[in-house]
PDB file of C-alpha atoms in Angstrom:
ATOM      1  CA  UNK A   1     158.136 120.234  85.406  1.00 55.00           C
ATOM      2  CA  UNK A   2     157.796 121.302  89.093  1.00 59.00           C
ATOM      3  CA  UNK A   3     155.415 123.924  88.025  1.00 56.00           C
ATOM      4  CA  UNK A   4     153.340 121.522  85.802  1.00 56.00           C
ATOM      5  CA  UNK A   5     153.467 119.110  88.956  1.00 54.00           C
ATOM      6  CA  UNK A   6     152.198 121.477  91.453  1.00 55.00           C
ATOM      7  CA  UNK A   7     149.760 122.900  89.073  1.00 56.00           C
ATOM      8  CA  UNK A   8     148.256 119.276  88.877  1.00 54.00           C
ATOM      9  CA  UNK A   9     148.367 119.036  92.505  1.00 53.00           C
ATOM     10  CA  UNK A  10     146.641 122.584  93.279  1.00 51.00           C
ATOM     11  CA  UNK A  11     149.311 123.964  95.432  1.00 47.00           C
ATOM     12  CA  UNK A  12     148.094 127.286  96.851  1.00 48.00           C
ATOM     13  CA  UNK A  13     150.124 130.074  97.876  1.00 49.00           C
ATOM     14  CA  UNK A  14     150.778 128.782 101.401  1.00 50.00           C
ATOM     15  CA  UNK A  15     152.369 125.688 100.215  1.00 53.00           C
ATOM     16  CA  UNK A  16     149.609 123.466 101.149  1.00 55.00           C
ATOM     17  CA  UNK A  17     148.320 120.647  99.030  1.00 54.00           C
ATOM     18  CA  UNK A  18     144.503 120.415  98.390  1.00 53.00           C
ATOM     19  CA  UNK A  19     143.124 117.239  97.378  1.00 54.00           C
ATOM     20  CA  UNK A  20     139.626 117.988  95.505  1.00 60.00           C
ATOM     21  CA  UNK A  21     137.174 115.345  96.628  1.00 62.00           C
ATOM     22  CA  UNK A  22     133.999 115.072  94.452  1.00 65.00           C
ATOM     23  CA  UNK A  23     130.981 116.854  95.603  1.00 73.00           C
ATOM     24  CA  UNK A  24     128.696 114.797  97.752  1.00 77.00           C
ATOM     25  CA  UNK A  25     125.322 113.781  95.871  1.00 83.00           C
ATOM     26  CA  UNK A  26     122.333 116.176  95.847  1.00 90.00           C
ATOM     27  CA  UNK A  27     119.985 114.985  98.593  1.00 93.00           C
ATOM     28  CA  UNK A  28     116.729 116.362  97.297  1.00 95.00           C
ATOM     29  CA  UNK A  29     116.502 114.673  93.936  1.00 94.00           C
ATOM     30  CA  UNK A  30     117.430 111.064  95.412  1.00 95.00           C
ATOM     31  CA  UNK A  31     114.819 111.584  98.213  1.00 96.00           C
ATOM     32  CA  UNK A  32     112.112 112.584  95.954  1.00 97.00           C
ATOM     33  CA  UNK A  33     112.874 109.920  93.745  1.00 97.00           C
ATOM     34  CA  UNK A  34     112.799 107.261  96.624  1.00 97.00           C
ATOM     35  CA  UNK A  35     109.626 108.788  97.737  1.00 98.00           C
ATOM     36  CA  UNK A  36     107.861 108.918  94.200  1.00 98.00           C
ATOM     37  CA  UNK A  37     109.113 105.472  93.805  1.00 98.00           C
ATOM     38  CA  UNK A  38     107.448 104.197  96.925  1.00 98.00           C
ATOM     39  CA  UNK A  39     104.202 106.219  96.078  1.00 98.00           C
ATOM     40  CA  UNK A  40     104.234 104.587  92.571  1.00 98.00           C
ATOM     41  CA  UNK A  41     104.651 101.101  94.076  1.00 99.00           C
ATOM     42  CA  UNK A  42     101.662 101.770  96.298  1.00 98.00           C
ATOM     43  CA  UNK A  43      99.539 102.963  93.841  1.00 98.00           C
ATOM     44  CA  UNK A  44     100.372 100.285  91.425  1.00 99.00           C
ATOM     45  CA  UNK A  45      99.698  97.344  94.313  1.00 99.00           C
ATOM     46  CA  UNK A  46      96.569  99.127  95.079  1.00 98.00           C
ATOM     47  CA  UNK A  47      95.486  99.166  91.329  1.00 98.00           C
ATOM     48  CA  UNK A  48      96.438  95.357  90.899  1.00 99.00           C
ATOM     49  CA  UNK A  49      94.099  94.444  94.174  1.00 99.00           C
ATOM     50  CA  UNK A  50      91.245  96.320  92.958  1.00 99.00           C
ATOM     51  CA  UNK A  51      91.549  94.694  89.497  1.00 98.00           C
ATOM     52  CA  UNK A  52      91.945  91.409  91.353  1.00 98.00           C
ATOM     53  CA  UNK A  53      88.776  92.225  93.521  1.00 99.00           C
ATOM     54  CA  UNK A  54      86.687  93.341  90.357  1.00 98.00           C
ATOM     55  CA  UNK A  55      87.476  90.055  88.693  1.00 98.00           C
ATOM     56  CA  UNK A  56      86.838  88.011  91.697  1.00 98.00           C
ATOM     57  CA  UNK A  57      83.396  89.807  92.181  1.00 98.00           C
ATOM     58  CA  UNK A  58      82.175  89.282  88.682  1.00 98.00           C
ATOM     59  CA  UNK A  59      83.157  85.657  88.681  1.00 98.00           C
ATOM     60  CA  UNK A  60      81.360  85.301  92.351  1.00 98.00           C
ATOM     61  CA  UNK A  61      78.341  87.257  90.554  1.00 97.00           C
ATOM     62  CA  UNK A  62      78.160  85.107  87.648  1.00 97.00           C
ATOM     63  CA  UNK A  63      78.263  81.806  89.984  1.00 96.00           C
ATOM     64  CA  UNK A  64      75.337  83.203  91.862  1.00 92.00           C
ATOM     65  CA  UNK A  65      73.479  83.910  88.801  1.00 92.00           C
ATOM     66  CA  UNK A  66      73.804  80.531  87.243  1.00 92.00           C
ATOM     67  CA  UNK A  67      72.931  78.934  90.507  1.00 88.00           C
ATOM     68  CA  UNK A  68      69.787  81.257  90.806  1.00 83.00           C
ATOM     69  CA  UNK A  69      68.934  80.255  87.171  1.00 85.00           C
ATOM     70  CA  UNK A  70      69.010  76.456  88.232  1.00 84.00           C
ATOM     71  CA  UNK A  71      67.009  76.521  91.215  1.00 75.00           C
ATOM     72  CA  UNK A  72      64.405  73.987  91.441  1.00 73.00           C
ATOM     73  CA  UNK A  73      62.027  76.027  93.387  1.00 66.00           C
ATOM     74  CA  UNK A  74      59.993  78.968  92.077  1.00 64.00           C
ATOM     75  CA  UNK A  75      62.540  81.786  92.263  1.00 60.00           C
ATOM     76  CA  UNK A  76      59.704  84.346  93.497  1.00 70.00           C
ATOM     77  CA  UNK A  77      59.488  82.709  96.663  1.00 70.00           C
ATOM     78  CA  UNK A  78      61.968  81.344  99.445  1.00 72.00           C
ATOM     79  CA  UNK A  79      60.876  77.680 100.181  1.00 71.00           C
ATOM     80  CA  UNK A  80      62.372  78.312 103.832  1.00 80.00           C
ATOM     81  CA  UNK A  81      60.230  81.455 104.426  1.00 79.00           C
ATOM     82  CA  UNK A  82      57.092  81.106 106.319  1.00 80.00           C
ATOM     83  CA  UNK A  83      54.809  84.193 106.722  1.00 81.00           C
ATOM     84  CA  UNK A  84      54.644  85.873 110.252  1.00 85.00           C
ATOM     85  CA  UNK A  85      50.956  86.742 109.501  1.00 86.00           C
ATOM     86  CA  UNK A  86      48.158  84.668 110.304  1.00 85.00           C
ATOM     87  CA  UNK A  87      44.686  84.575 109.811  1.00 85.00           C
ATOM     88  CA  UNK A  88      42.172  83.763 112.476  1.00 85.00           C
ATOM     89  CA  UNK A  89      38.327  83.625 111.523  1.00 85.00           C
ATOM     90  CA  UNK A  90      36.294  84.104 114.595  1.00 84.00           C
ATOM     91  CA  UNK A  91      33.059  81.920 114.215  1.00 83.00           C
ATOM     92  CA  UNK A  92      30.943  83.897 116.479  1.00 85.00           C
ATOM     93  CA  UNK A  93      31.475  87.262 114.568  1.00 82.00           C
ATOM     94  CA  UNK A  94      28.567  87.728 112.115  1.00 78.00           C
ATOM     95  CA  UNK A  95      30.319  90.708 110.046  1.00 72.00           C
ATOM     96  CA  UNK A  96      28.170  93.466 111.503  1.00 63.00           C
TER      97      UNK A  96
END
């Protein structure tokens, strides 16, 4: 019975008892998992942001096109724009 008890407790030849603790966790897979998780979450957030911006831009462009189609003036000209070029006719010039 004593032999069995000593075998269970792992008594070495010097008579000291050795208590085996489980080995510590492997650090490399934990760090790699955390880094990969952070990178994947960042990429997912960037893709979501990009998708939202594409949707927003398409809505804004559709609104612009709709407003352009409903314009009350000729769409080829801007009613506010005034040409910077002026033509002056010299009455004394005879075209020679």
